[in-house]
């Protein structure tokens, strides 16, 4: 005869010839558990005592009678699938009728997982099996069953193998640079388990590599909060490392919280300008530009760039003396800036300086003073300091 089909991943359902029995039709959580337990052990008779020990508390009154009643109710419910003998009564035991074959989603899933463990790493078969496993996983075990002591090991197994398969397929897709598929994979996986740092890292990387860089940075913050809420870990080292790998360029580097606070502690204590990292400088620029426009004032930014006189602007630098000049320039900026100014080192040989609450004439005077002092103190090499001044402009 045609096999019945049992599904427990993502929800409970028993189906036969187009007829279905689900959690709603069984009404009782205990009936669902008893039915699944008998099917899981369908290759053997299950003693009444074992069923009593499994489903009733030690202090239950007359559990044997309660078991008989549950079996009676379960048989009546199974008639929804057709008139058959589904549960056999044996001497002191019950058994799912061995003449009624059952195909189960969890056994199919376990079979695929075993095949994947034997597949050659990097092969097409490995990739295909990963896909099949993820397609067959409809979600974790039905909540009606998941808390049962006899089901907990399987719940943990299915969750861990699903997560590891996601990460394995992410590694395959990463080699192929298939970032869109990684994003889709991780989106689904994180609905199952929002605490896996590695999957969060793959998600952030996929967004960044698709050009969604601002979204990737916001996702970094979101993932940090999720991990803190689920695991109590703040500033995940895995997320921070991934962020550093993605934003290694000096011009576009975005610091994580631990790096930022470390850099603030390491900076010199001064009563002059606020010296901050590049990301914060950009954020403050946007905020101040909007503020100045809103209240109708004009404020200025200065861009200070050290370059060799015999090289065109934009030419890469390798001269160690120029880097020493950059250290001198940093000291000069601190000396000549005032409280309220904002300074950031934008690159190895470039600084940004927001001159807040200063007129254009005052800004030009500051630039002249910086250039003069730089010329007096720089190393004996062919270096010059370019100073550009522009109004703060609200980003479009």
XYZ file of C-alpha atoms in Angstrom:
396
model
C 0.000 0.000 0.000
C 0.988 3.646 -0.359
C 3.173 4.920 2.451
C 2.006 7.504 4.929
C 4.110 10.634 5.114
C 5.111 12.160 8.444
C 6.468 15.678 8.717
C 7.819 17.107 11.985
C 10.336 19.668 10.676
C 8.658 23.046 10.652
C 5.382 21.654 11.934
C 3.569 18.360 12.454
C 1.562 16.653 9.698
C 0.684 13.062 8.841
C -0.607 12.574 5.304
C -2.065 9.654 3.352
C -3.772 9.688 -0.063
C -4.390 13.435 0.119
C -5.872 13.303 3.616
C -3.996 15.035 6.414
C -3.857 14.980 10.172
C -2.237 18.004 11.802
C -1.886 19.661 15.202
C -5.233 21.409 14.876
C -7.141 18.203 14.150
C -5.492 16.269 16.966
C -6.322 19.074 19.436
C -3.967 17.687 22.086
C -0.212 18.181 22.392
C 0.083 14.817 24.159
C -1.688 13.055 21.281
C 0.816 14.535 18.813
C 3.721 13.409 20.974
C 2.348 9.903 21.477
C 1.723 9.416 17.751
C 5.196 10.643 16.743
C 6.828 8.545 19.463
C 5.139 5.363 18.229
C 6.122 6.093 14.614
C 9.705 6.854 15.581
C 9.838 3.471 17.322
C 7.744 1.621 14.710
C 10.330 -1.134 14.291
C 9.618 -2.429 17.800
C 6.884 -2.878 20.395
C 6.852 -0.197 23.074
C 5.866 -1.396 26.522
C 3.039 0.310 28.378
C 5.402 1.003 31.253
C 7.837 2.806 28.977
C 5.039 4.947 27.570
C 3.811 5.758 31.082
C 7.321 6.697 32.197
C 7.759 8.875 29.104
C 4.479 10.781 29.104
C 3.260 10.906 32.695
C 4.700 12.360 35.864
C 5.604 10.093 38.773
C 2.705 11.407 40.858
C 0.054 10.933 38.155
C -3.047 9.046 39.246
C -3.752 5.805 37.351
C -1.468 6.584 34.355
C -2.190 3.138 32.818
C -5.848 4.074 32.421
C -4.868 7.471 31.043
C -2.628 5.738 28.481
C -5.462 3.452 27.334
C -7.684 6.479 26.937
C -5.025 8.296 24.899
C -4.573 5.276 22.602
C -8.358 5.130 22.098
C -8.524 8.828 21.203
C -5.507 8.522 18.911
C -7.073 5.614 17.005
C -10.261 7.614 16.511
C -8.283 10.598 15.202
C -6.284 8.427 12.793
C -9.531 7.364 11.083
C -9.336 10.763 9.363
C -6.737 9.100 7.141
C -8.859 6.028 6.340
C -10.178 2.925 8.064
C -7.063 0.937 8.955
C -5.499 -0.618 12.026
C -2.776 1.926 12.741
C -1.819 0.900 16.286
C -1.539 -2.724 17.353
C -2.234 -3.815 20.919
C 0.200 -6.461 22.164
C 0.661 -8.070 25.549
C 1.634 -5.188 27.808
C 2.713 -3.079 24.824
C 1.672 -1.067 21.782
C 3.230 -0.860 18.328
C 2.672 1.067 15.145
C 1.302 -1.434 12.600
C 4.447 -2.747 10.798
C 2.330 -3.383 7.668
C 1.733 0.382 7.315
C 4.898 1.951 5.843
C 5.725 5.501 6.839
C 8.068 7.934 5.089
C 9.404 10.626 7.426
C 11.037 13.961 6.687
C 13.461 13.662 9.600
C 14.837 10.298 8.392
C 15.255 11.706 4.894
C 17.078 14.696 6.400
C 19.371 12.458 8.488
C 20.183 10.358 5.411
C 21.252 13.446 3.459
C 23.420 14.622 6.360
C 25.193 11.249 6.432
C 25.813 11.455 2.687
C 27.249 14.947 3.045
C 29.684 13.738 5.693
C 31.067 11.246 3.156
C 31.123 13.628 0.169
C 34.439 14.859 -1.175
C 35.208 18.407 -0.061
C 34.882 20.922 -2.884
C 33.032 18.521 -5.173
C 29.809 19.228 -7.060
C 28.207 16.483 -4.986
C 29.014 18.357 -1.772
C 27.348 21.486 -3.095
C 24.295 19.563 -4.333
C 23.864 17.749 -1.017
C 24.094 21.039 0.889
C 21.276 22.407 -1.219
C 19.154 19.303 -0.750
C 19.636 19.376 3.023
C 18.585 23.006 3.252
C 15.587 22.411 0.998
C 14.452 19.426 3.086
C 14.754 21.380 6.324
C 11.366 23.005 6.728
C 12.299 24.501 10.086
C 13.098 23.050 13.464
C 10.979 20.384 15.108
C 7.353 21.328 15.782
C 7.000 23.278 19.028
C 4.503 20.605 20.159
C 7.396 18.134 20.261
C 10.573 20.151 20.739
C 10.521 20.280 24.562
C 10.024 16.542 25.059
C 13.066 14.931 26.693
C 13.207 12.133 24.100
C 13.083 14.692 21.268
C 15.641 17.205 22.592
C 18.718 15.341 21.207
C 17.175 15.354 17.729
C 16.243 19.032 18.018
C 19.858 19.860 18.840
C 21.157 17.602 16.063
C 18.904 19.081 13.379
C 19.635 22.663 14.400
C 23.405 22.148 14.496
C 23.595 20.190 11.213
C 21.393 22.771 9.491
C 23.602 25.620 10.717
C 26.823 23.836 9.742
C 25.401 23.076 6.299
C 24.533 26.749 5.821
C 28.099 27.721 6.693
C 29.533 25.035 4.416
C 27.444 26.273 1.486
C 28.396 29.873 2.310
C 32.060 28.904 2.023
C 31.361 27.333 -1.374
C 29.446 30.392 -2.583
C 32.167 32.691 -1.248
C 34.751 30.983 -3.458
C 32.360 31.510 -6.377
C 31.762 35.127 -5.243
C 28.035 34.392 -5.286
C 27.221 37.045 -2.684
C 23.499 37.252 -3.425
C 22.996 33.559 -2.629
C 24.945 33.988 0.615
C 22.647 36.853 1.613
C 19.544 34.727 0.942
C 21.014 31.739 2.806
C 21.945 33.772 5.859
C 18.628 35.625 5.970
C 16.779 32.363 6.364
C 19.319 30.766 8.692
C 19.232 33.703 11.104
C 15.478 33.305 11.547
C 16.294 29.867 12.966
C 19.230 30.968 15.130
C 20.102 34.643 15.543
C 23.099 33.940 17.782
C 25.534 32.371 15.308
C 28.409 34.830 14.857
C 29.840 33.174 11.757
C 26.565 33.418 9.849
C 26.265 37.083 10.858
C 29.767 37.580 9.450
C 28.827 35.935 6.154
C 25.712 38.117 5.995
C 27.683 41.320 6.591
C 30.330 40.306 4.046
C 27.709 39.498 1.401
C 26.092 42.920 1.801
C 29.435 44.717 1.599
C 30.603 42.781 -1.463
C 27.342 43.562 -3.272
C 28.112 47.249 -2.857
C 25.632 47.732 0.005
C 28.330 49.170 2.241
C 26.219 51.489 4.342
C 23.765 48.640 4.890
C 26.660 46.350 5.883
C 27.773 48.827 8.543
C 24.242 49.134 9.928
C 23.998 45.336 9.898
C 27.198 45.148 11.953
C 25.508 47.242 14.651
C 22.311 45.186 14.476
C 24.191 41.879 14.697
C 26.172 43.098 17.693
C 22.925 43.915 19.500
C 21.404 40.523 18.632
C 24.451 38.631 19.887
C 24.477 40.715 23.057
C 20.777 40.001 23.657
C 21.116 36.248 23.028
C 24.618 35.466 24.346
C 25.484 38.456 26.525
C 28.578 39.161 24.373
C 29.162 42.774 23.413
C 31.443 43.767 20.510
C 31.778 40.308 18.976
C 35.418 39.691 18.046
C 34.361 37.741 14.930
C 32.184 40.606 13.682
C 34.903 43.143 14.461
C 37.510 41.122 12.573
C 35.237 40.793 9.539
C 34.566 44.527 9.587
C 38.295 45.236 9.681
C 38.905 42.898 6.743
C 36.208 44.606 4.696
C 37.291 48.150 5.477
C 41.073 47.928 5.352
C 41.554 51.028 3.182
C 42.887 53.973 5.213
C 40.621 56.382 3.370
C 37.427 54.458 4.166
C 38.233 52.675 7.370
C 35.315 52.275 9.781
C 36.353 51.509 13.343
C 34.476 49.106 15.578
C 33.615 50.115 19.137
C 36.598 48.491 20.834
C 39.082 50.043 18.359
C 37.415 53.410 18.659
C 37.497 53.537 22.454
C 41.095 52.316 22.386
C 42.063 55.061 19.933
C 40.381 57.696 22.103
C 42.299 56.507 25.187
C 45.570 56.582 23.261
C 45.105 60.109 21.929
C 46.689 63.025 23.716
C 44.682 64.830 26.328
C 44.312 68.414 25.146
C 42.185 71.453 25.693
C 42.309 72.226 21.975
C 40.508 70.531 19.079
C 38.602 67.261 19.184
C 40.718 64.660 17.379
C 38.647 61.708 16.137
C 38.722 58.791 13.710
C 37.670 59.162 10.079
C 34.222 57.644 10.484
C 33.282 59.906 13.374
C 34.675 62.912 11.508
C 32.360 62.187 8.600
C 29.395 61.740 10.884
C 30.147 65.007 12.685
C 30.602 66.736 9.325
C 27.108 65.678 8.232
C 25.551 66.723 11.521
C 27.311 70.105 11.586
C 26.545 70.808 7.915
C 22.845 70.237 8.533
C 22.927 72.319 11.707
C 24.653 75.282 10.036
C 22.195 75.208 7.139
C 19.244 75.003 9.516
C 20.278 78.059 11.542
C 21.592 80.005 8.531
C 25.335 80.260 9.204
C 28.421 79.381 7.163
C 31.178 77.158 8.547
C 34.349 75.881 6.911
C 36.447 72.772 6.510
C 40.158 72.695 5.724
C 41.880 69.837 3.898
C 45.622 69.611 4.599
C 47.701 67.394 2.310
C 51.460 66.773 2.361
C 53.005 65.918 -0.992
C 56.367 66.009 -2.683
C 56.971 69.017 -4.870
C 58.290 66.884 -7.707
C 55.214 64.614 -7.827
C 51.735 65.205 -9.125
C 48.831 65.260 -6.631
C 47.446 61.780 -5.990
C 50.766 60.009 -6.548
C 51.349 57.256 -3.923
C 53.835 58.042 -1.149
C 56.551 55.799 0.214
C 58.993 58.333 1.620
C 59.453 57.780 5.352
C 60.449 61.411 5.796
C 57.058 62.535 4.544
C 55.413 60.379 7.196
C 57.620 62.041 9.791
C 56.423 65.384 8.420
C 52.847 64.175 8.945
C 53.628 63.650 12.642
C 54.994 67.204 12.822
C 51.875 68.532 11.091
C 49.668 66.746 13.624
C 51.467 68.548 16.448
C 51.094 71.891 14.676
C 47.356 71.376 14.188
C 46.931 70.666 17.878
C 48.865 73.808 18.786
C 46.999 76.144 16.428
C 43.459 74.742 16.589
C 41.016 75.805 19.269
C 38.288 74.234 21.378
C 35.343 73.407 19.124
C 37.420 72.505 16.061
C 37.303 68.883 14.885
C 40.359 67.145 13.418
C 40.842 63.735 11.806
C 43.726 62.011 10.058
C 42.080 61.015 6.781
C 45.114 59.223 5.357
C 48.838 58.744 5.987
C 49.593 62.269 4.727
C 46.244 64.032 4.938
C 44.207 65.742 7.664
C 40.719 67.201 7.771
C 39.962 70.158 10.040
C 36.465 71.530 10.668
C 36.778 75.161 11.740
C 33.530 75.698 13.608
C 32.302 79.162 14.526
C 35.078 80.850 12.528
C 34.753 83.296 9.635
C 36.348 82.714 6.264
C 39.048 85.246 7.051
C 39.826 83.498 10.332
C 39.987 80.155 8.534
C 42.438 81.552 5.980
C 44.559 82.943 8.821
C 44.655 79.512 10.495
C 45.713 77.915 7.201
C 48.499 80.460 6.760
C 49.750 79.900 10.301
C 49.786 76.136 9.841
C 51.665 76.400 6.542
C 54.228 78.808 7.986
C 54.913 76.667 11.058
C 55.057 73.522 8.939
C 57.688 75.092 6.679
C 59.752 76.046 9.688
C 59.614 72.585 11.280
C 59.453 70.067 8.439
C 62.332 67.747 7.639
C 64.826 68.776 4.974
C 63.082 67.231 1.975
C 61.062 68.276 -1.041
C 57.693 68.418 0.692
C 54.951 70.967 0.541
C 51.676 71.415 2.389
C 48.529 72.028 0.368
C 45.663 73.788 2.184
C 42.154 73.799 0.715
C 39.194 75.536 2.370
C 35.520 74.977 1.531
C 32.142 75.612 3.107
C 30.474 72.719 4.923
C 27.980 71.320 2.462
C 24.956 69.167 3.299
C 25.390 65.757 1.576
C 22.820 65.104 -1.123
